[in-house]
PDB file of C-alpha atoms in Angstrom:
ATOM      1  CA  UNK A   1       0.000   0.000   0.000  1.00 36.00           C
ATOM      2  CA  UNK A   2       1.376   3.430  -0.837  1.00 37.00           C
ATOM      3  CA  UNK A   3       1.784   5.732   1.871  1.00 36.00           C
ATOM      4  CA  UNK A   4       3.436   9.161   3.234  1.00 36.00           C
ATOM      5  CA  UNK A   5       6.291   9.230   4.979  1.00 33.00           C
ATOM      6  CA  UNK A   6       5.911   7.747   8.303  1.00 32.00           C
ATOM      7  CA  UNK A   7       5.225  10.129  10.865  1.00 31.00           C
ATOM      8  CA  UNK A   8       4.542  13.042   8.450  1.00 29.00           C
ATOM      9  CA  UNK A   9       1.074  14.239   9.332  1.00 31.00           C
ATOM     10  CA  UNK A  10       0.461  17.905   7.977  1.00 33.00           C
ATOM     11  CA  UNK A  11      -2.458  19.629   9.159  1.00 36.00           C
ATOM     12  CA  UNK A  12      -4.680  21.122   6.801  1.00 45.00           C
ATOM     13  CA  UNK A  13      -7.318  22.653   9.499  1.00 47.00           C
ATOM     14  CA  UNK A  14      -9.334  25.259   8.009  1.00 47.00           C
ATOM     15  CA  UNK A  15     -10.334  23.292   5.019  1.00 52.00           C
ATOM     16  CA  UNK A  16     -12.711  21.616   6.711  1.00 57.00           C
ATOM     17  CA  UNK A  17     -13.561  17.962   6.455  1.00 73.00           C
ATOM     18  CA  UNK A  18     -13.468  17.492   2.169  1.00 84.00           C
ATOM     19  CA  UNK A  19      -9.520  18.125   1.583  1.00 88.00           C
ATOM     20  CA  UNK A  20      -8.419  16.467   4.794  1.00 88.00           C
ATOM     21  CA  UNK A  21     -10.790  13.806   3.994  1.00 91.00           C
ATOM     22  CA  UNK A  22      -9.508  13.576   0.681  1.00 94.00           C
ATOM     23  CA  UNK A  23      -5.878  13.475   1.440  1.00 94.00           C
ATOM     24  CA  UNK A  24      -6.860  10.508   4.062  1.00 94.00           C
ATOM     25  CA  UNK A  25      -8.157   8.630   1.718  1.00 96.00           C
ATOM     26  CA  UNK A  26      -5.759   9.083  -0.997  1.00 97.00           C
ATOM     27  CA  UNK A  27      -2.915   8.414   1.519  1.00 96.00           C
ATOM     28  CA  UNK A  28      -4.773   4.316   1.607  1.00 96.00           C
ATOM     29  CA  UNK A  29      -5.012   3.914  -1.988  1.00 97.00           C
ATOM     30  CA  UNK A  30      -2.963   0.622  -3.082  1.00 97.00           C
ATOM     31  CA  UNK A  31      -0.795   0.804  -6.355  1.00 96.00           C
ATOM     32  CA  UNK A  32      -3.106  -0.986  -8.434  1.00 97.00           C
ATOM     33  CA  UNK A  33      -5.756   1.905  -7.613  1.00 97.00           C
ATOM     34  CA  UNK A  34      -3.170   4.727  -8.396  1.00 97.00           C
ATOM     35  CA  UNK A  35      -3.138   2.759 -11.407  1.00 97.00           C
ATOM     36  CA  UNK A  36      -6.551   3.188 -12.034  1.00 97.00           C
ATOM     37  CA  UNK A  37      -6.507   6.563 -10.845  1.00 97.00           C
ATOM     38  CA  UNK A  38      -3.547   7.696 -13.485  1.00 97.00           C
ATOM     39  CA  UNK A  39      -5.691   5.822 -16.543  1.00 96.00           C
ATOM     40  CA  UNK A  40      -8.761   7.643 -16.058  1.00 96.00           C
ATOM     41  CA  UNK A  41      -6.702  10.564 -15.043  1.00 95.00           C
ATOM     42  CA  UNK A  42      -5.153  10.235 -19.243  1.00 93.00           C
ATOM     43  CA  UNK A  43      -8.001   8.957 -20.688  1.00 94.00           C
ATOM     44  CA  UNK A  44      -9.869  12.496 -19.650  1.00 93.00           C
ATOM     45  CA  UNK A  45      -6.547  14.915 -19.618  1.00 89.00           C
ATOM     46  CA  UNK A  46      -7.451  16.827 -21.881  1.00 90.00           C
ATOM     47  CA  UNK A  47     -11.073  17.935 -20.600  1.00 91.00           C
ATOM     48  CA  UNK A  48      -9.549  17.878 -16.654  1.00 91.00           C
ATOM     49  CA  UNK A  49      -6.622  20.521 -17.885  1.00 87.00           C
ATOM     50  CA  UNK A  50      -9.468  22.665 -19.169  1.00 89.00           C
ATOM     51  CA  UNK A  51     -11.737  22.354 -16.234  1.00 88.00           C
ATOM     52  CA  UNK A  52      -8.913  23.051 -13.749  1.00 88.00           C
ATOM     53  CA  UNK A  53      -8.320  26.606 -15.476  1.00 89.00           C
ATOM     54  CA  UNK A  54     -11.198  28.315 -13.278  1.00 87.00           C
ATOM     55  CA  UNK A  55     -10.178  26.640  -9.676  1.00 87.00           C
ATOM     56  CA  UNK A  56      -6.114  27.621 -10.392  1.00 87.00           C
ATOM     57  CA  UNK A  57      -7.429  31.192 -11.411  1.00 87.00           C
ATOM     58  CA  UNK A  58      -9.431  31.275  -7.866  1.00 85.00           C
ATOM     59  CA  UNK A  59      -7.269  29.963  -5.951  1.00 80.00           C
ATOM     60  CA  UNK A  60      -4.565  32.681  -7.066  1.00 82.00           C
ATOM     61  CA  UNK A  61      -6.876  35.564  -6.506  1.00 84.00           C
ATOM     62  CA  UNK A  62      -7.723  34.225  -2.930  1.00 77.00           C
ATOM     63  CA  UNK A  63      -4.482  33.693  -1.795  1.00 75.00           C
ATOM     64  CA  UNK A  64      -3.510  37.334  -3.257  1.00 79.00           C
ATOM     65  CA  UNK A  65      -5.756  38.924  -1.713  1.00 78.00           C
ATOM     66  CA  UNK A  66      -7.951  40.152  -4.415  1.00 81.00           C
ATOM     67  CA  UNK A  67     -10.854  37.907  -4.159  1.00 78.00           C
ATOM     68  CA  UNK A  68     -12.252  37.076  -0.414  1.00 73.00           C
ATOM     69  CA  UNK A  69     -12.337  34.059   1.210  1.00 69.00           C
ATOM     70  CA  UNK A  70     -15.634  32.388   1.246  1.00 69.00           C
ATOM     71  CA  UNK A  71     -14.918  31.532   5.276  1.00 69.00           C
ATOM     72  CA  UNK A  72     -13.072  34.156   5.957  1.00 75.00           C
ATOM     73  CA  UNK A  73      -9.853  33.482   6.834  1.00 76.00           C
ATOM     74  CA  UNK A  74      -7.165  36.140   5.721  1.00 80.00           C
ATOM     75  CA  UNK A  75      -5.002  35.234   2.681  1.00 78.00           C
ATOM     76  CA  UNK A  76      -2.001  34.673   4.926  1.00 83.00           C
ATOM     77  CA  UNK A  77      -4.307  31.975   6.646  1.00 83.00           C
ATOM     78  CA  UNK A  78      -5.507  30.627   3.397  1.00 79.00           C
ATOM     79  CA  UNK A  79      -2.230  30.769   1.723  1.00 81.00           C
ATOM     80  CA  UNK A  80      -0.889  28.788   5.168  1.00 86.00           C
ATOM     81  CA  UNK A  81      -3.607  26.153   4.536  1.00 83.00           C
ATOM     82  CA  UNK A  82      -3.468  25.314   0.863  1.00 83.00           C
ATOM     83  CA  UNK A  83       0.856  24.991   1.090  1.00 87.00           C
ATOM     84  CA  UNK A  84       0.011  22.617   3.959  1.00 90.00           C
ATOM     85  CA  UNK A  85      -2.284  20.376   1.956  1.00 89.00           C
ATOM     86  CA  UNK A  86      -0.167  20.722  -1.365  1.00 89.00           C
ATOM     87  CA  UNK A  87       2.649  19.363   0.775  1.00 94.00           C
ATOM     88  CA  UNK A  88       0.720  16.799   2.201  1.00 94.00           C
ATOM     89  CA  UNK A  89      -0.437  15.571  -1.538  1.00 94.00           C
ATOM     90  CA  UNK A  90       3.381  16.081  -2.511  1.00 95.00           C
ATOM     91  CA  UNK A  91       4.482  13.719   0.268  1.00 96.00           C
ATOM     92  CA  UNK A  92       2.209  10.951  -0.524  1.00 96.00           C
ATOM     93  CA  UNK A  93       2.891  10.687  -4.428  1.00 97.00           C
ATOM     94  CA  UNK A  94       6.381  10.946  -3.421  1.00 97.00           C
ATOM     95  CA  UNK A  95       5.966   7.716  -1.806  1.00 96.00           C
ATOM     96  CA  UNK A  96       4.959   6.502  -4.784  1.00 97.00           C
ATOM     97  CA  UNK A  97       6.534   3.993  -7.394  1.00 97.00           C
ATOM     98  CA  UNK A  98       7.853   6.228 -10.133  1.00 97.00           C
ATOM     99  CA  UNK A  99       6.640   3.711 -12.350  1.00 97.00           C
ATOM    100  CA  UNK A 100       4.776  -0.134 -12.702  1.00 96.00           C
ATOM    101  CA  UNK A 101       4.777  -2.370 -15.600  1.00 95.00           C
ATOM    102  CA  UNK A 102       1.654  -1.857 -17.520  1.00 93.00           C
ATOM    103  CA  UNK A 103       0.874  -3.571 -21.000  1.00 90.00           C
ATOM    104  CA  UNK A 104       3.963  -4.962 -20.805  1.00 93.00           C
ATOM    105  CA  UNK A 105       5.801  -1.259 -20.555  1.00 95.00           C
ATOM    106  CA  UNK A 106       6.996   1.143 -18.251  1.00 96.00           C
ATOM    107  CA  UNK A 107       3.651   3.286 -16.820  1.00 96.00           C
ATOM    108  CA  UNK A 108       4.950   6.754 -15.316  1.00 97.00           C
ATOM    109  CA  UNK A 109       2.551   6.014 -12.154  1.00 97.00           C
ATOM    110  CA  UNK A 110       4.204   8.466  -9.844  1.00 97.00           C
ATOM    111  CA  UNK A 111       3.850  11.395 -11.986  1.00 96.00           C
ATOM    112  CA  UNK A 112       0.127  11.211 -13.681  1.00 96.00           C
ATOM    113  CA  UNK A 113      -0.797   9.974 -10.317  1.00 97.00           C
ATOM    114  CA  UNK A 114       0.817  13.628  -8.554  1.00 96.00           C
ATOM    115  CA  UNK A 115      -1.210  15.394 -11.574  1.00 94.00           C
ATOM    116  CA  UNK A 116      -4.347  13.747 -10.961  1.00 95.00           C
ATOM    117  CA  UNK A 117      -4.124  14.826  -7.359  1.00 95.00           C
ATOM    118  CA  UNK A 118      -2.849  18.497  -7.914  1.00 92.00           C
ATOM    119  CA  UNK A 119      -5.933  18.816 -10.506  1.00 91.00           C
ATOM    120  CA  UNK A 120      -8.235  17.315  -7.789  1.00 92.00           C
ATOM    121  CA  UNK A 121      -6.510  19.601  -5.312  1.00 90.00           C
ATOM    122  CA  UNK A 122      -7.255  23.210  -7.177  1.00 87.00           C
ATOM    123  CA  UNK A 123     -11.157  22.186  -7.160  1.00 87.00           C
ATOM    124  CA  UNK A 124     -11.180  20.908  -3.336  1.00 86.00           C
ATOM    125  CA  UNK A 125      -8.691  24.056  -2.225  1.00 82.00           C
ATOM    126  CA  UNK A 126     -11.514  26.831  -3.888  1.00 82.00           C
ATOM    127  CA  UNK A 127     -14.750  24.709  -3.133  1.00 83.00           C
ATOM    128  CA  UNK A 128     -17.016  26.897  -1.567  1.00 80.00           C
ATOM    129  CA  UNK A 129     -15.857  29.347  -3.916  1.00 81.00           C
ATOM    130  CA  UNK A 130     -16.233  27.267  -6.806  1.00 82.00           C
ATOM    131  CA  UNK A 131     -19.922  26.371  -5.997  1.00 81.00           C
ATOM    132  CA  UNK A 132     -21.178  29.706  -5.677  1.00 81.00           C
ATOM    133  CA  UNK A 133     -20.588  30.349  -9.599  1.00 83.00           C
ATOM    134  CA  UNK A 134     -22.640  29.076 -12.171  1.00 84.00           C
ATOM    135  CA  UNK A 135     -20.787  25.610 -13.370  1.00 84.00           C
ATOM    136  CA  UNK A 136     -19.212  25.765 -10.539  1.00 84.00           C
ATOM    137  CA  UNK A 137     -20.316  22.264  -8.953  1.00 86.00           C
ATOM    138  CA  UNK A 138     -19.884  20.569 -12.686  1.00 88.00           C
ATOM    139  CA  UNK A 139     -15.872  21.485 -11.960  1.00 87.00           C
ATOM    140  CA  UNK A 140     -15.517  20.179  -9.446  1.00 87.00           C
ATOM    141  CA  UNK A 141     -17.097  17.180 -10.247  1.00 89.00           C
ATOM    142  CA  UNK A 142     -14.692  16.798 -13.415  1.00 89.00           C
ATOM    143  CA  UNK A 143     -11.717  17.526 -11.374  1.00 90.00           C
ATOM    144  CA  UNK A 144     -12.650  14.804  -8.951  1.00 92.00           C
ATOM    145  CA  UNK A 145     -13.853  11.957 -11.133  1.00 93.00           C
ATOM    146  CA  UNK A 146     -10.571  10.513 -11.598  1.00 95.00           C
ATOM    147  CA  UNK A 147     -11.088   9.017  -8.018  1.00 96.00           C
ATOM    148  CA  UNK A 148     -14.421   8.180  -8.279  1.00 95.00           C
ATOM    149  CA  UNK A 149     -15.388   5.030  -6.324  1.00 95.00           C
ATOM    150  CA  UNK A 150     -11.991   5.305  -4.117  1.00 96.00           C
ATOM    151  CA  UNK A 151     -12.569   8.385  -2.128  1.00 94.00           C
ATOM    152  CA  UNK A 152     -15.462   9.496  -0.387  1.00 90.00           C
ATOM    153  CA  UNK A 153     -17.194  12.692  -2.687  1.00 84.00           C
ATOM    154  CA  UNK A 154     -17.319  15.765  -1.231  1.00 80.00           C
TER     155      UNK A 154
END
């Protein structure tokens, strides 16, 4: 089973349950289901790298200051919060096997599996925000449906 580093435990309070839920969950996933993860995660790249252009742009006007926070935590807190849980997601795909055998050929698990979990990451990280906007909720769902059936939805 892939895991984080022992010990390494970073708190992402202030998210709420749905990111430190997420990164739970993700942190249990076996290598066969980072497997399955990384295929849907290609088979839909193209569609997930357009869908993930609204959360990044949130996310960046949050964190500088320019859009509010939807709880209202100050963009020092917020920043604070989503480096925690990016460094959280970092440490367990670094755990990772850089790659498996697949089809008979060398399957670069450790890095589609890191992308599908950053792209999962910009929806979870802007939420609230995200669901307030028309479309909103349909992003998220995109962003997310890489791991459907191994994490719990939000």
């Amino acid at each position: 089973m892939a895991r984080g580093k022992p010990g390494v435990r970073m708190s992402t309070e202030g998210y709420g349950g749905s990111v430190d839920r997420f990164l739970s969950e993700i942190e249990r996933l076996t290598t066969p289901q980072w497997t399955q993860v990384s295929v849907r995660f290609l088979e839909s790249e193209e569609a997930i790298r357009t869908a993930v252009e609204e959360p990044s742009q949130l996310a960046q006007e949050i964190v500088m200051g320019r859009l509010p926070s939807a709880d209202g935590r100050t963009k020092d807190q917020r920043r604070e919060a989503m480096k925690q849980a990016n460094t959280r997601a970092q440490t367990i795909t670094a755990a990772l096997p850089e790659k498996v055998e697949r089809a008979g050929k060398d399957f670069p698990l450790r890095k589609l599996a890191s992308e599908a979990v950053w792209h999962a990451m910009r929806a979870l990280l802007v939420r609230e925000e995200l669901e307030a906007r028309r479309g909103g909720p349909e992003l998220v769902t995109m962003l997310l449906k890489q791991f459907d059936g191994l994490v719990t939805p939000p």
